[in-house]
PDB file of C-alpha atoms and ligand atoms in Angstrom:
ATOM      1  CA  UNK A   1     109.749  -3.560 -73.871  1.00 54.00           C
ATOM      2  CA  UNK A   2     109.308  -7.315 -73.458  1.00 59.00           C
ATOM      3  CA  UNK A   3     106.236  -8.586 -75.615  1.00 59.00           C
ATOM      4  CA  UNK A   4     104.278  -9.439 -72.100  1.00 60.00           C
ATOM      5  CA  UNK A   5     104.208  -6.229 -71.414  1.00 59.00           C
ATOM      6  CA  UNK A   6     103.396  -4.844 -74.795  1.00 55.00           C
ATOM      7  CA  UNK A   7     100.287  -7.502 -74.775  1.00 57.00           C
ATOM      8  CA  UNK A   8      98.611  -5.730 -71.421  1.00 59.00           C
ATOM      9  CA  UNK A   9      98.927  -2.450 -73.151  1.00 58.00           C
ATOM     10  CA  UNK A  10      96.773  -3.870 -76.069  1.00 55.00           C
ATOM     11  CA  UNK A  11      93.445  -2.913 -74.152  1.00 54.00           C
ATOM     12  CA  UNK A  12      94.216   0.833 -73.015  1.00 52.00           C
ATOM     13  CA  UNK A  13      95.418   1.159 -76.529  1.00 49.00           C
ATOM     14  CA  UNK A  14      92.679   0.121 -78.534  1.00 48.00           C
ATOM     15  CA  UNK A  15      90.010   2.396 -75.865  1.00 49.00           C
ATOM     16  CA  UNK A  16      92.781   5.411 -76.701  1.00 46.00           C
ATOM     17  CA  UNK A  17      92.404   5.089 -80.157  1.00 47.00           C
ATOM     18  CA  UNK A  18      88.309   5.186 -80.286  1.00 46.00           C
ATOM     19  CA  UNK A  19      87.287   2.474 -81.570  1.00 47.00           C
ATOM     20  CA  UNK A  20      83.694   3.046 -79.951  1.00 51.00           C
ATOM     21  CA  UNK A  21      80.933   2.854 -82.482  1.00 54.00           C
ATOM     22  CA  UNK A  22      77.820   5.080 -82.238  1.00 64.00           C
ATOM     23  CA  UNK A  23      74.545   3.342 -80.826  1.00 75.00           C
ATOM     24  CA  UNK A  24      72.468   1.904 -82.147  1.00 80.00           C
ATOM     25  CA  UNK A  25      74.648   0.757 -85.032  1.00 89.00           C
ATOM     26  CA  UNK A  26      71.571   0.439 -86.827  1.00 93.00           C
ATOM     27  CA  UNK A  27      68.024   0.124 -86.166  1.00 94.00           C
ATOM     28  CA  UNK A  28      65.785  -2.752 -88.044  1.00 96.00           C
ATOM     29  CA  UNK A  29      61.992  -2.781 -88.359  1.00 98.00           C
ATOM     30  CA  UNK A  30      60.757  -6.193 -88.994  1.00 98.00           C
ATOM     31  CA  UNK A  31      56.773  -7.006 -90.147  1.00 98.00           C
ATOM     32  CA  UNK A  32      55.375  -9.947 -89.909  1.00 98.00           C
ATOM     33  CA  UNK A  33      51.237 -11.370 -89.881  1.00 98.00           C
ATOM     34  CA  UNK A  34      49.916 -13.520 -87.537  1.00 98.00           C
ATOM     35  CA  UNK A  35      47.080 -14.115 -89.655  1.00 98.00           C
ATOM     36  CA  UNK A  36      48.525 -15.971 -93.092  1.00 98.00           C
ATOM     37  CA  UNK A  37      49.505 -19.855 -93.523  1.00 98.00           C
ATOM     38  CA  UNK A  38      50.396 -21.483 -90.421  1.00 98.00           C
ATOM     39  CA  UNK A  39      53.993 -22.251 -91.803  1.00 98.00           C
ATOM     40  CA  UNK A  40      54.821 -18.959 -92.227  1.00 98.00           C
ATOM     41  CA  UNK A  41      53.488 -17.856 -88.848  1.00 98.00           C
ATOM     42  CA  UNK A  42      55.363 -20.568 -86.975  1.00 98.00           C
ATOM     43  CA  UNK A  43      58.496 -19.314 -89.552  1.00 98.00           C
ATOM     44  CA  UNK A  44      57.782 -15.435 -87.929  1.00 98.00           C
ATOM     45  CA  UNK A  45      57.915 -16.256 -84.268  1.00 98.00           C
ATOM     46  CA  UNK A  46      60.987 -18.193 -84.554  1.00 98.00           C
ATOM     47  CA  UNK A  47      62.602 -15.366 -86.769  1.00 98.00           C
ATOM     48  CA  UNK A  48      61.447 -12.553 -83.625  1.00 97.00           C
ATOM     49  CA  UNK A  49      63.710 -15.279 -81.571  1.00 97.00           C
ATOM     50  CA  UNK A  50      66.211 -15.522 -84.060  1.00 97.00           C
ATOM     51  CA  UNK A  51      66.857 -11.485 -84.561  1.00 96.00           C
ATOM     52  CA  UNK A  52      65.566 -10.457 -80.933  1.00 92.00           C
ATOM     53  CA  UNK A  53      68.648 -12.038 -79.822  1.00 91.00           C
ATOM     54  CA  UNK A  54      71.005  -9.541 -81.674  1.00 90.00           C
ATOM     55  CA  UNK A  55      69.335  -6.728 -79.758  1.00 87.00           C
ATOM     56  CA  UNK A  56      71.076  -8.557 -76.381  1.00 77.00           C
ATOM     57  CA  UNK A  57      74.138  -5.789 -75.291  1.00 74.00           C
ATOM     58  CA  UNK A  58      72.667  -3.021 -76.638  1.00 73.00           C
ATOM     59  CA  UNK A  59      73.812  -1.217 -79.739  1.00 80.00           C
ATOM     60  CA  UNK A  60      71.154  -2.498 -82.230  1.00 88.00           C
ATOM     61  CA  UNK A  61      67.576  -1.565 -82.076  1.00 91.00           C
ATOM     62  CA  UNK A  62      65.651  -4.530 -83.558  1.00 93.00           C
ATOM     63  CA  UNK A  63      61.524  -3.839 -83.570  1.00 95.00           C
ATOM     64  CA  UNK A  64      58.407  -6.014 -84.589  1.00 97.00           C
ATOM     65  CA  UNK A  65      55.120  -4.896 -85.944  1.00 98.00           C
ATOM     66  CA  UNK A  66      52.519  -6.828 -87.423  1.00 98.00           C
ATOM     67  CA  UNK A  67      50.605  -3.482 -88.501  1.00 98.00           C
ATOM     68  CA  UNK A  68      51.280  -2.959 -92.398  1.00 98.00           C
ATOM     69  CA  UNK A  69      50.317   0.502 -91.960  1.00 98.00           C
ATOM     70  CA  UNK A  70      53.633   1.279 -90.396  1.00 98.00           C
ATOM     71  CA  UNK A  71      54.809   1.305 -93.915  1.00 98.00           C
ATOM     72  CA  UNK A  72      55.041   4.828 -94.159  1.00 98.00           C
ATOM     73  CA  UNK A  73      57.291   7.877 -94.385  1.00 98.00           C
ATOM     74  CA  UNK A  74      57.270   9.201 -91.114  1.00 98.00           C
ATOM     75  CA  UNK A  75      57.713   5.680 -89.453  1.00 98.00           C
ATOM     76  CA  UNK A  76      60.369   4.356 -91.999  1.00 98.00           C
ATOM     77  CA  UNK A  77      62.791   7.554 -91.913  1.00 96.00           C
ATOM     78  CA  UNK A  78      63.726   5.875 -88.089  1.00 93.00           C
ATOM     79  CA  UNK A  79      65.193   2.234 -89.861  1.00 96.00           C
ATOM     80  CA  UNK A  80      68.129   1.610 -91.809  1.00 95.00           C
ATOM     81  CA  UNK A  81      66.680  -1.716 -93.254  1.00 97.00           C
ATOM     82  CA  UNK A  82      63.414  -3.244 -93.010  1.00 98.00           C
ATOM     83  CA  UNK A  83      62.732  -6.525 -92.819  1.00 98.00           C
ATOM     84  CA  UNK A  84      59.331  -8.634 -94.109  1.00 98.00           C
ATOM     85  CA  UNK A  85      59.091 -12.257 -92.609  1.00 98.00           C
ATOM     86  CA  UNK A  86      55.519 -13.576 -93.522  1.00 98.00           C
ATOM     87  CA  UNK A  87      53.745 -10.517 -95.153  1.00 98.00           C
ATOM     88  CA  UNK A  88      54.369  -7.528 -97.759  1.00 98.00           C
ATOM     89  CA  UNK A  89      52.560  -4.065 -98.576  1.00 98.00           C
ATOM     90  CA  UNK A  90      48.968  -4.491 -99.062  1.00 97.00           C
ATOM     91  CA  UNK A  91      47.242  -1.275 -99.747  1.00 98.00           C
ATOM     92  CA  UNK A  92      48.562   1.478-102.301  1.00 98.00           C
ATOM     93  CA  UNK A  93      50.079   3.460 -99.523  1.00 98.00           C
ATOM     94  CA  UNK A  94      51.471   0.794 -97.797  1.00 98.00           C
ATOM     95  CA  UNK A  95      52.879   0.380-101.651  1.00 98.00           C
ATOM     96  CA  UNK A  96      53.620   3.738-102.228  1.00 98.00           C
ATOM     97  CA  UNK A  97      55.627   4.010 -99.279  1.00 98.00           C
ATOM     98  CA  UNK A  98      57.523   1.320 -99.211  1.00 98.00           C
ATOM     99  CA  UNK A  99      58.530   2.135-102.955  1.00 98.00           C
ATOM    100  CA  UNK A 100      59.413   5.425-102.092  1.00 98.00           C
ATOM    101  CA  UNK A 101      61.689   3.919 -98.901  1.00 98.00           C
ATOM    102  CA  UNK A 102      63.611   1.582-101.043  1.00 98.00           C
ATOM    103  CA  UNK A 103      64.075   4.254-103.887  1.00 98.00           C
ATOM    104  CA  UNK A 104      65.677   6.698-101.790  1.00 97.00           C
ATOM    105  CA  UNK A 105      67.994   4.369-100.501  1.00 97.00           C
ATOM    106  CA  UNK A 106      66.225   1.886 -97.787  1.00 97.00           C
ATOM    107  CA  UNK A 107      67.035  -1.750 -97.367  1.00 98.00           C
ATOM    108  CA  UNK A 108      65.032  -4.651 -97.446  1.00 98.00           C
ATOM    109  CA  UNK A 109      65.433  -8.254 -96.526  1.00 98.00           C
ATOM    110  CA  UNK A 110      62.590 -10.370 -97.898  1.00 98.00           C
ATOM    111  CA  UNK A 111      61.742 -14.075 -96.680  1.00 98.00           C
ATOM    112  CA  UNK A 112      59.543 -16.592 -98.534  1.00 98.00           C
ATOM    113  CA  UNK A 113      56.507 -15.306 -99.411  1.00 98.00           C
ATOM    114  CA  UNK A 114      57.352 -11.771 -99.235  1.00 98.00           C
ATOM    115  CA  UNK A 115      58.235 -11.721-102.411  1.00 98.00           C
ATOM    116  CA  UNK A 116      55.054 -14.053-103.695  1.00 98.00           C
ATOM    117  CA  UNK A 117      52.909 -12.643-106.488  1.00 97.00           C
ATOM    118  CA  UNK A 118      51.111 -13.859-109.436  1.00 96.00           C
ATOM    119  CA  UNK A 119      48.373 -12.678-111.663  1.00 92.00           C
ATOM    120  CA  UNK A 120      46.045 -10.862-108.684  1.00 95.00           C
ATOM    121  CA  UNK A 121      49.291  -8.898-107.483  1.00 96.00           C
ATOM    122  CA  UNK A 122      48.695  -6.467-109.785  1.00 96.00           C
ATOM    123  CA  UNK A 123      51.853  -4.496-108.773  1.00 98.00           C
ATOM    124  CA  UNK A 124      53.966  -4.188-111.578  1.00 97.00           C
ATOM    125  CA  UNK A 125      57.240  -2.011-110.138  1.00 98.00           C
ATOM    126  CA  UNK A 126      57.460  -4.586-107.148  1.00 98.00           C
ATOM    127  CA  UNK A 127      57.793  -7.281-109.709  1.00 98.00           C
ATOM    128  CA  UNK A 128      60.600  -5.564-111.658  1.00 98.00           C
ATOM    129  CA  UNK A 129      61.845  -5.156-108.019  1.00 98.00           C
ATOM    130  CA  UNK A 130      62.181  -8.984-107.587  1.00 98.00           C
ATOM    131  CA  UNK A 131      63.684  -9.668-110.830  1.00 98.00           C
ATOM    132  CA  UNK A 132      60.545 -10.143-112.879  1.00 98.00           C
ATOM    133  CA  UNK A 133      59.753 -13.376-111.156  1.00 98.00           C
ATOM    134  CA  UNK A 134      55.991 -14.703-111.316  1.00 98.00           C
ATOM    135  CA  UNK A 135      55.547 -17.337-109.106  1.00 98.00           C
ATOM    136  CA  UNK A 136      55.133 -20.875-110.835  1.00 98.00           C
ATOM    137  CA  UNK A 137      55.416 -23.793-108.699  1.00 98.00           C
ATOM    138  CA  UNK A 138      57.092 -25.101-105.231  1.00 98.00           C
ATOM    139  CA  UNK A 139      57.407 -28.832-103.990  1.00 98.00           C
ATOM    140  CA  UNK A 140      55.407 -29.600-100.854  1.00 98.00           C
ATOM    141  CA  UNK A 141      55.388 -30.880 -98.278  1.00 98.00           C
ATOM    142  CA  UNK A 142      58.012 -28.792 -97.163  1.00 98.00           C
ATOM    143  CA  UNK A 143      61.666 -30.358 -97.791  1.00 98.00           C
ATOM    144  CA  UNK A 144      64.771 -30.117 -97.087  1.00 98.00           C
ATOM    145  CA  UNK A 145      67.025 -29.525 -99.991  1.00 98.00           C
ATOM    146  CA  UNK A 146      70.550 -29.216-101.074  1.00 98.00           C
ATOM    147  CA  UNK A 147      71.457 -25.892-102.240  1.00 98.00           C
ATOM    148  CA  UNK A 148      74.648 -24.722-104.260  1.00 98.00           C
ATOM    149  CA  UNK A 149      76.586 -21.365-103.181  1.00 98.00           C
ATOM    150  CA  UNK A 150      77.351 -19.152-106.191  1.00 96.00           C
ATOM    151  CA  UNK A 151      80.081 -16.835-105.901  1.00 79.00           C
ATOM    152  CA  UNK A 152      82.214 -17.431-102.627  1.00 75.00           C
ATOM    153  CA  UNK A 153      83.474 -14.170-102.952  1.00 87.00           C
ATOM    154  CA  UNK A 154      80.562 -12.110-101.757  1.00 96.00           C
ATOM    155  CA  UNK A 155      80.123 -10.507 -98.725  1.00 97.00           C
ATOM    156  CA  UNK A 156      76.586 -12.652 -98.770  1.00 98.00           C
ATOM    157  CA  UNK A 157      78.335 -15.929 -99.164  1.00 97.00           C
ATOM    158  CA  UNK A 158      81.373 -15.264 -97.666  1.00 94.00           C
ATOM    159  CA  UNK A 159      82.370 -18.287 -95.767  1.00 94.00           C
ATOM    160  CA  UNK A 160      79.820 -20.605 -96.750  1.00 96.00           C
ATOM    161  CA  UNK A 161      80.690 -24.102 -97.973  1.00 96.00           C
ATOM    162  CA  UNK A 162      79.995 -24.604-101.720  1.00 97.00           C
ATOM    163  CA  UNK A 163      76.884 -26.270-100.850  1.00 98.00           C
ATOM    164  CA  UNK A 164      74.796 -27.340 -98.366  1.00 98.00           C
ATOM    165  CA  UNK A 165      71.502 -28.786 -97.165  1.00 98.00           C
ATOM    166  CA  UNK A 166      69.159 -26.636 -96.505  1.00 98.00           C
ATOM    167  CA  UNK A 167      66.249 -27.501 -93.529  1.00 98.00           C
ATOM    168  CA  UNK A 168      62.612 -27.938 -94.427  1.00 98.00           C
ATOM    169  CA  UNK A 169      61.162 -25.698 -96.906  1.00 98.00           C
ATOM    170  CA  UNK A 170      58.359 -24.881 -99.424  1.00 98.00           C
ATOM    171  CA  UNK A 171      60.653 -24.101-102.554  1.00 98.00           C
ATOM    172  CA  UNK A 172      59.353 -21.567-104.964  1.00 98.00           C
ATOM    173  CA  UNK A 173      59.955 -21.756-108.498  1.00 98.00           C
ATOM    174  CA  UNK A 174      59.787 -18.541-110.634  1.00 98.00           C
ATOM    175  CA  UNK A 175      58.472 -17.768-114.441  1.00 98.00           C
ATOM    176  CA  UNK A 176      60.912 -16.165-115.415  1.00 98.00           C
ATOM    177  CA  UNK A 177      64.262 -17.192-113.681  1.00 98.00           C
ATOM    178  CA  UNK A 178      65.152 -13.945-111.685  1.00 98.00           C
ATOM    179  CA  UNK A 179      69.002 -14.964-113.112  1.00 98.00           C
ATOM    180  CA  UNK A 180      67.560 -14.097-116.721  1.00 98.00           C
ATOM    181  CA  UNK A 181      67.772 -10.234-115.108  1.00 98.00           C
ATOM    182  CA  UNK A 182      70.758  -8.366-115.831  1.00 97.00           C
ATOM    183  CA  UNK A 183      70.136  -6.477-112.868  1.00 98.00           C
ATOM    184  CA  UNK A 184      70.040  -9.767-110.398  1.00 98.00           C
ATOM    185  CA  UNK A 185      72.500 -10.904-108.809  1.00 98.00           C
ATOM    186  CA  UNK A 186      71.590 -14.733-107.459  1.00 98.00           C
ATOM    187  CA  UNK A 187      73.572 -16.118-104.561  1.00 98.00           C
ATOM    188  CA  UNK A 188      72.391 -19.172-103.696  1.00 98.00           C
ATOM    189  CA  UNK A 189      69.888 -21.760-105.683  1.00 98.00           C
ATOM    190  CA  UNK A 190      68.442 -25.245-105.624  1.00 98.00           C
ATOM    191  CA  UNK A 191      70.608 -27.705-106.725  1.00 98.00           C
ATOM    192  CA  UNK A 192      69.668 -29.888-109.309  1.00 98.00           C
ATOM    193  CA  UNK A 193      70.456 -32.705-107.477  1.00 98.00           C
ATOM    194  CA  UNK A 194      67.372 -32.354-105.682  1.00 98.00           C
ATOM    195  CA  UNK A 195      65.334 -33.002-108.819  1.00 98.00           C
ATOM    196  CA  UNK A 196      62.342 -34.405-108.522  1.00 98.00           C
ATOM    197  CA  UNK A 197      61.665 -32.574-105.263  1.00 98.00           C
ATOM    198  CA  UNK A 198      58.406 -33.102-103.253  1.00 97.00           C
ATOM    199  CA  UNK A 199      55.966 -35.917-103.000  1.00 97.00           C
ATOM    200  CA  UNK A 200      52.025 -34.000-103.539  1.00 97.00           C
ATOM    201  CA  UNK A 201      53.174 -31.177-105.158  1.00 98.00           C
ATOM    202  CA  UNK A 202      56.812 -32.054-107.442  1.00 98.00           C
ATOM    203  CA  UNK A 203      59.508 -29.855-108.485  1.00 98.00           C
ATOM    204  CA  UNK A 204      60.691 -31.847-111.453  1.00 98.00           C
ATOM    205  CA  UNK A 205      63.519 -29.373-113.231  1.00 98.00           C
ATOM    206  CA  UNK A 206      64.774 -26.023-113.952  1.00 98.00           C
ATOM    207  CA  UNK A 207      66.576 -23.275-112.170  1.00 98.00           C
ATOM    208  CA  UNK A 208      65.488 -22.501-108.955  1.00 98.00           C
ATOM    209  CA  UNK A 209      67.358 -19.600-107.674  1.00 98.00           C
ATOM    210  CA  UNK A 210      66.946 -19.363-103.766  1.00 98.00           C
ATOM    211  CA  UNK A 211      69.245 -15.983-102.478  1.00 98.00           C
ATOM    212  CA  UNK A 212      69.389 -13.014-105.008  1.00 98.00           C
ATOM    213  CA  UNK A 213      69.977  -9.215-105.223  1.00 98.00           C
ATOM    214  CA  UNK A 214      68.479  -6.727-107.180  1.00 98.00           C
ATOM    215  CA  UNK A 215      71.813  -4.907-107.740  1.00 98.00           C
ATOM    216  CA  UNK A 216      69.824  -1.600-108.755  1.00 98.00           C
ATOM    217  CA  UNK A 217      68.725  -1.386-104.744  1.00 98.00           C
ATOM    218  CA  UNK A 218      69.852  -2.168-101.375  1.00 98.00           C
ATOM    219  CA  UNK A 219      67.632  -5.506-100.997  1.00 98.00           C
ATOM    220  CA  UNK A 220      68.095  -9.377-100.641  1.00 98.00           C
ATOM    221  CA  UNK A 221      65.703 -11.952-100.895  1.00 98.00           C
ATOM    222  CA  UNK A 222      65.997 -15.257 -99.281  1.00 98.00           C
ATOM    223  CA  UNK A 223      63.161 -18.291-100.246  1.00 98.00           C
ATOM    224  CA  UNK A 224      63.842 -19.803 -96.902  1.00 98.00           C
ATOM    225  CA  UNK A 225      60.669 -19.360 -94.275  1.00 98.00           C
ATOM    226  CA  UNK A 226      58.610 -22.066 -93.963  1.00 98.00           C
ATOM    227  CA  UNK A 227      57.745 -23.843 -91.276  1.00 98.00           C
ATOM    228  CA  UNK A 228      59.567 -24.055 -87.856  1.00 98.00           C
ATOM    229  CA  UNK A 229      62.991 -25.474 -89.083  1.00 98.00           C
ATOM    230  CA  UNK A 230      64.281 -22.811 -91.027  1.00 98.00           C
ATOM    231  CA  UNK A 231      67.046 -21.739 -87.916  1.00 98.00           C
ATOM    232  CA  UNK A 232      67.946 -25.023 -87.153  1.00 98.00           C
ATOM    233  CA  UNK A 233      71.168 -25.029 -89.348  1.00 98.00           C
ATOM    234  CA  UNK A 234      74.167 -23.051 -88.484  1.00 98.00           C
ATOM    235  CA  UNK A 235      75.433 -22.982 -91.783  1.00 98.00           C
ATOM    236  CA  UNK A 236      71.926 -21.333 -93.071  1.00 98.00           C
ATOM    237  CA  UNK A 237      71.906 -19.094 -89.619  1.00 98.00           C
ATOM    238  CA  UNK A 238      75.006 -17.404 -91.012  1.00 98.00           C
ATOM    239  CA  UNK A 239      74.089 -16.813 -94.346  1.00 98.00           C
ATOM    240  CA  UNK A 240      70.721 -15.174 -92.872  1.00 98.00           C
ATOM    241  CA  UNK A 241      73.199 -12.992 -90.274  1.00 97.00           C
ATOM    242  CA  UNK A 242      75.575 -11.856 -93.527  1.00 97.00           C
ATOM    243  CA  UNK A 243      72.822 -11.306 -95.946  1.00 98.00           C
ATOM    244  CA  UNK A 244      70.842  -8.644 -93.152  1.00 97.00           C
ATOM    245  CA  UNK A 245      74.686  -7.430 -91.958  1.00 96.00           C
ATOM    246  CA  UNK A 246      75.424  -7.208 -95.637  1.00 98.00           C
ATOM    247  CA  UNK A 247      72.448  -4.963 -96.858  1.00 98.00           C
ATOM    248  CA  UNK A 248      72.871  -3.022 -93.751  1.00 96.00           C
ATOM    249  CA  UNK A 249      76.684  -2.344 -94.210  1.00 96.00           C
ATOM    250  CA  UNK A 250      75.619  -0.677 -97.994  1.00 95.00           C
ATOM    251  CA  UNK A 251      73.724   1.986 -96.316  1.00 92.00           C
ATOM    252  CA  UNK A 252      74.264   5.182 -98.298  1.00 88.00           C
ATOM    253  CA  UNK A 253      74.682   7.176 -95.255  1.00 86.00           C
ATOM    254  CA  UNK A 254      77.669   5.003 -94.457  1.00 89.00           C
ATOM    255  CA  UNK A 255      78.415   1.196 -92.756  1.00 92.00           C
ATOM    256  CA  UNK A 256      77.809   1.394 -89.258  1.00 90.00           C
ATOM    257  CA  UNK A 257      79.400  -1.316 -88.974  1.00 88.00           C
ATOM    258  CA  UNK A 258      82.919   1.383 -89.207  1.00 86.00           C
ATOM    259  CA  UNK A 259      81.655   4.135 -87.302  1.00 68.00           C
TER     260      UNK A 259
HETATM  261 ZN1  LIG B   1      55.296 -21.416 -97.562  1.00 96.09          ZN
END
């Protein structure tokens, strides 16, 4: 058979052999607050954009909320990852649920100040959760900053440049270094190239890791989401896209992404 030919059979072949994936590949419940810090508002809205779009063709079934409350059994059996973009769990069932949801299995992708907390948390297991992290300082006002990728190997980083710069953000430091964790695995951090960082408020040293797993559950935190910037860089757009497609993917029930 001459190769031409062989080419135009390429399309009935690949329909023969199934390669149809179940719909929706996976569904994605994402909270966010209108009513917290401006930034982090303005960082929400542009995330809906940002994730709405993957729900274009069909196959994915991407939903908002801004009601906490929907952190809870019944409502969280339907999502194969959560996301939190401005907000986290409030009350103790709001808590309680959302511990139980990760603990039997559930994803979570965490921006900014989802994973904030400091003496008035008062929430020990979602602390060991984030590495044992207290929050200690950021820069402001919000910077841009050059960021170094750590381990190139990773799904997470896959394809990423060793480093790059990073839009506008509010950088948090944390007391301890998640890193210090045996259980975390950090992806990306701060470069300390960027030292002293900020102008009111100054990062002056120290690690600052930015990306990082807690290897003992199916979860990734990214610092990024401040501000209105934060999807204004391709190179940080992918890294967002492989870190949810990533957590996703590691779904005990199987990657949807091979159905
Ligand atoms: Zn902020």
């Amino acid at each position: 058979m001459k190769l031409y030919k062989l080419l135009l059979l390429l399309p009935a072949l690949f329909l023969l052999t199934g390669v149809q994936a179940q719909f929706p590949r996976f569904r994605a419940l994402a909270f966010y607050s209108e009513n917290v810090e401006g930034d982090h508002v303005l960082f929400a809205h542009d995330a809906k954009a940002f994730f709405d779009e993957l729900n274009s063709g069909e196959g994915l079934e991407f939903d908002f909320t801004t009601n906490m409350d929907d952190l809870n059994d019944e409502k969280l059996k339907n999502y194969d990852v959560i996301l939190m973009l401005n907000d986290q769990p409030h009350t103790q069932a709001q808590r309680e649920a959302f511990q139980r949801y990760m603990e039997n299995g559930g994803g979570w992708v965490g921006f900014h100040v989802a994973a904030y907390n400091d003496r008035n948390t008062n929430w020990p297991w979602f602390l060991e959760f984030l590495g044992g992290g207290v929050f200690w300082r950021n820069n402001w006002p919000a910077a841009p900053a050059k960021l170094i990728v750590e381990g190139p190997a990773h799904p997470v980083t896959r394809g990423l440049p060793e480093t790059f710069v990073s839009p506008h953000n509010e950088w948090y430091q944390w007391k301890p270094s998640p890193r210090e964790r045996k259980n975390i695995r950090v992806f990306v951090s701060l470069s300390p190239e960027n030292y002293p960082l900020g102008y009111k408020d100054i990062l002056p040293d120290g690690d600052l890791p930015v990306v990082w797993t807690n290897t003992d559950y199916r979860m990734i935190y990214l610092n990024m989401g401040h501000g209105g910037r934060i999807f204004s860089d391709a190179t940080q757009n992918y890294l967002i896209l492989n870190a949810l497609r990533w957590v996703v993917s590691t779904d005990k029930k199987g990657n949807p992404f091979e159905k």
